[in-house]
Amino acid sequence: MIRVLIADDHHVVRRGLLFFLKTQKDIEVVGEAKNGLEAVELVEQLSPDIVLMDLVMPEMDGIQATKKIKRIGRILKY
């Protein structure tokens, strides 16, 4: 099972991705973040295999969040 975290500030986008990913047999969405800061915190808590990250978000953008997450070292794909 591939564990996925969705990070996007748009609720509709998160819902759409969640809807699609739920149809995939080998994927489990373990969490959702509405900004980069929340994404970093959830990665530390949930240890997903993959993060689907929006680039433009409030509080911390996707690029900054990805750099911080890379330092954590728990993600399979960047």
PDB file of C-alpha atoms in Angstrom:
ATOM      1  CA  MET A   1       0.000   0.000   0.000  1.00  0.00           C
ATOM      2  CA  ILE A   2       1.346   3.434  -0.975  1.00  0.00           C
ATOM      3  CA  ARG A   3       0.662   6.059   1.702  1.00  0.00           C
ATOM      4  CA  VAL A   4      -0.063   9.533   0.249  1.00  0.00           C
ATOM      5  CA  LEU A   5      -0.369  12.986   1.818  1.00  0.00           C
ATOM      6  CA  ILE A   6      -2.191  15.704  -0.161  1.00  0.00           C
ATOM      7  CA  ALA A   7      -1.066  19.319   0.378  1.00  0.00           C
ATOM      8  CA  ASP A   8      -3.087  22.067  -1.345  1.00  0.00           C
ATOM      9  CA  ASP A   9      -4.730  25.246  -0.086  1.00  0.00           C
ATOM     10  CA  HIS A  10      -7.800  24.736  -2.278  1.00  0.00           C
ATOM     11  CA  HIS A  11     -10.400  22.487  -0.675  1.00  0.00           C
ATOM     12  CA  VAL A  12     -11.898  21.548  -4.067  1.00  0.00           C
ATOM     13  CA  VAL A  13      -8.524  20.363  -5.361  1.00  0.00           C
ATOM     14  CA  ARG A  14      -7.919  18.265  -2.246  1.00  0.00           C
ATOM     15  CA  ARG A  15     -11.401  16.723  -2.566  1.00  0.00           C
ATOM     16  CA  GLY A  16     -10.839  15.943  -6.257  1.00  0.00           C
ATOM     17  CA  LEU A  17      -7.490  14.285  -5.628  1.00  0.00           C
ATOM     18  CA  LEU A  18      -8.920  12.363  -2.686  1.00  0.00           C
ATOM     19  CA  PHE A  19     -11.864  11.172  -4.783  1.00  0.00           C
ATOM     20  CA  PHE A  20      -9.556   9.947  -7.556  1.00  0.00           C
ATOM     21  CA  LEU A  21      -6.986   8.350  -5.256  1.00  0.00           C
ATOM     22  CA  LYS A  22      -9.682   6.440  -3.358  1.00  0.00           C
ATOM     23  CA  THR A  23     -10.444   4.591  -6.605  1.00  0.00           C
ATOM     24  CA  GLN A  24      -6.884   3.262  -6.701  1.00  0.00           C
ATOM     25  CA  LYS A  25      -6.584  -0.113  -5.029  1.00  0.00           C
ATOM     26  CA  ASP A  26      -2.967   0.252  -3.872  1.00  0.00           C
ATOM     27  CA  ILE A  27      -3.130   3.857  -2.559  1.00  0.00           C
ATOM     28  CA  GLU A  28      -4.152   5.078   0.885  1.00  0.00           C
ATOM     29  CA  VAL A  29      -4.517   8.819   1.544  1.00  0.00           C
ATOM     30  CA  VAL A  30      -3.195   9.233   5.082  1.00  0.00           C
ATOM     31  CA  GLY A  31      -3.723  12.978   5.436  1.00  0.00           C
ATOM     32  CA  GLU A  32      -4.472  16.378   3.957  1.00  0.00           C
ATOM     33  CA  ALA A  33      -2.760  19.729   4.545  1.00  0.00           C
ATOM     34  CA  LYS A  34      -4.024  23.186   3.602  1.00  0.00           C
ATOM     35  CA  ASN A  35      -0.582  24.846   3.666  1.00  0.00           C
ATOM     36  CA  GLY A  36       3.094  23.970   3.609  1.00  0.00           C
ATOM     37  CA  LEU A  37       3.598  24.306   7.348  1.00  0.00           C
ATOM     38  CA  GLU A  38       0.799  21.836   8.017  1.00  0.00           C
ATOM     39  CA  ALA A  39       2.267  19.486   5.387  1.00  0.00           C
ATOM     40  CA  VAL A  40       5.647  19.433   7.147  1.00  0.00           C
ATOM     41  CA  GLU A  41       3.976  18.701  10.498  1.00  0.00           C
ATOM     42  CA  LEU A  42       1.870  15.899   8.999  1.00  0.00           C
ATOM     43  CA  VAL A  43       4.886  14.311   7.309  1.00  0.00           C
ATOM     44  CA  GLU A  44       6.612  14.151  10.692  1.00  0.00           C
ATOM     45  CA  GLN A  45       3.515  12.580  12.280  1.00  0.00           C
ATOM     46  CA  LEU A  46       2.286  10.271   9.506  1.00  0.00           C
ATOM     47  CA  SER A  47       5.421   9.298   7.510  1.00  0.00           C
ATOM     48  CA  PRO A  48       3.713   9.082   4.087  1.00  0.00           C
ATOM     49  CA  ASP A  49       5.508   7.503   1.135  1.00  0.00           C
ATOM     50  CA  ILE A  50       4.530  10.324  -1.252  1.00  0.00           C
ATOM     51  CA  VAL A  51       3.401  13.938  -0.835  1.00  0.00           C
ATOM     52  CA  LEU A  52       1.336  15.576  -3.585  1.00  0.00           C
ATOM     53  CA  MET A  53       2.338  19.209  -2.991  1.00  0.00           C
ATOM     54  CA  ASP A  54       0.891  22.428  -4.413  1.00  0.00           C
ATOM     55  CA  LEU A  55       3.580  25.060  -5.009  1.00  0.00           C
ATOM     56  CA  VAL A  56       1.629  28.216  -4.099  1.00  0.00           C
ATOM     57  CA  MET A  57       0.110  28.059  -0.605  1.00  0.00           C
ATOM     58  CA  PRO A  58      -0.179  30.406   2.381  1.00  0.00           C
ATOM     59  CA  GLU A  59       2.082  30.318   5.474  1.00  0.00           C
ATOM     60  CA  MET A  60       4.741  28.244   3.696  1.00  0.00           C
ATOM     61  CA  ASP A  61       4.847  27.566  -0.041  1.00  0.00           C
ATOM     62  CA  GLY A  62       5.318  24.128  -1.527  1.00  0.00           C
ATOM     63  CA  ILE A  63       8.966  24.695  -2.418  1.00  0.00           C
ATOM     64  CA  GLN A  64       9.938  25.665   1.141  1.00  0.00           C
ATOM     65  CA  ALA A  65       7.869  22.804   2.546  1.00  0.00           C
ATOM     66  CA  THR A  66       9.481  20.298   0.175  1.00  0.00           C
ATOM     67  CA  LYS A  67      12.967  21.440   1.235  1.00  0.00           C
ATOM     68  CA  LYS A  68      12.053  20.934   4.902  1.00  0.00           C
ATOM     69  CA  ILE A  69      10.461  17.559   4.181  1.00  0.00           C
ATOM     70  CA  LYS A  70      13.552  16.403   2.274  1.00  0.00           C
ATOM     71  CA  ARG A  71      15.593  17.066   5.423  1.00  0.00           C
ATOM     72  CA  ILE A  72      13.238  14.813   7.386  1.00  0.00           C
ATOM     73  CA  GLY A  73      14.179  12.018   4.978  1.00  0.00           C
ATOM     74  CA  ARG A  74      11.058   9.838   5.230  1.00  0.00           C
ATOM     75  CA  ILE A  75       9.485  10.405   1.808  1.00  0.00           C
ATOM     76  CA  LEU A  76       9.825   7.942  -1.055  1.00  0.00           C
ATOM     77  CA  LYS A  77       9.263  10.436  -3.940  1.00  0.00           C
ATOM     78  CA  TYR A  78       9.829  14.201  -4.222  1.00  0.00           C
TER      79      TYR A  78
END
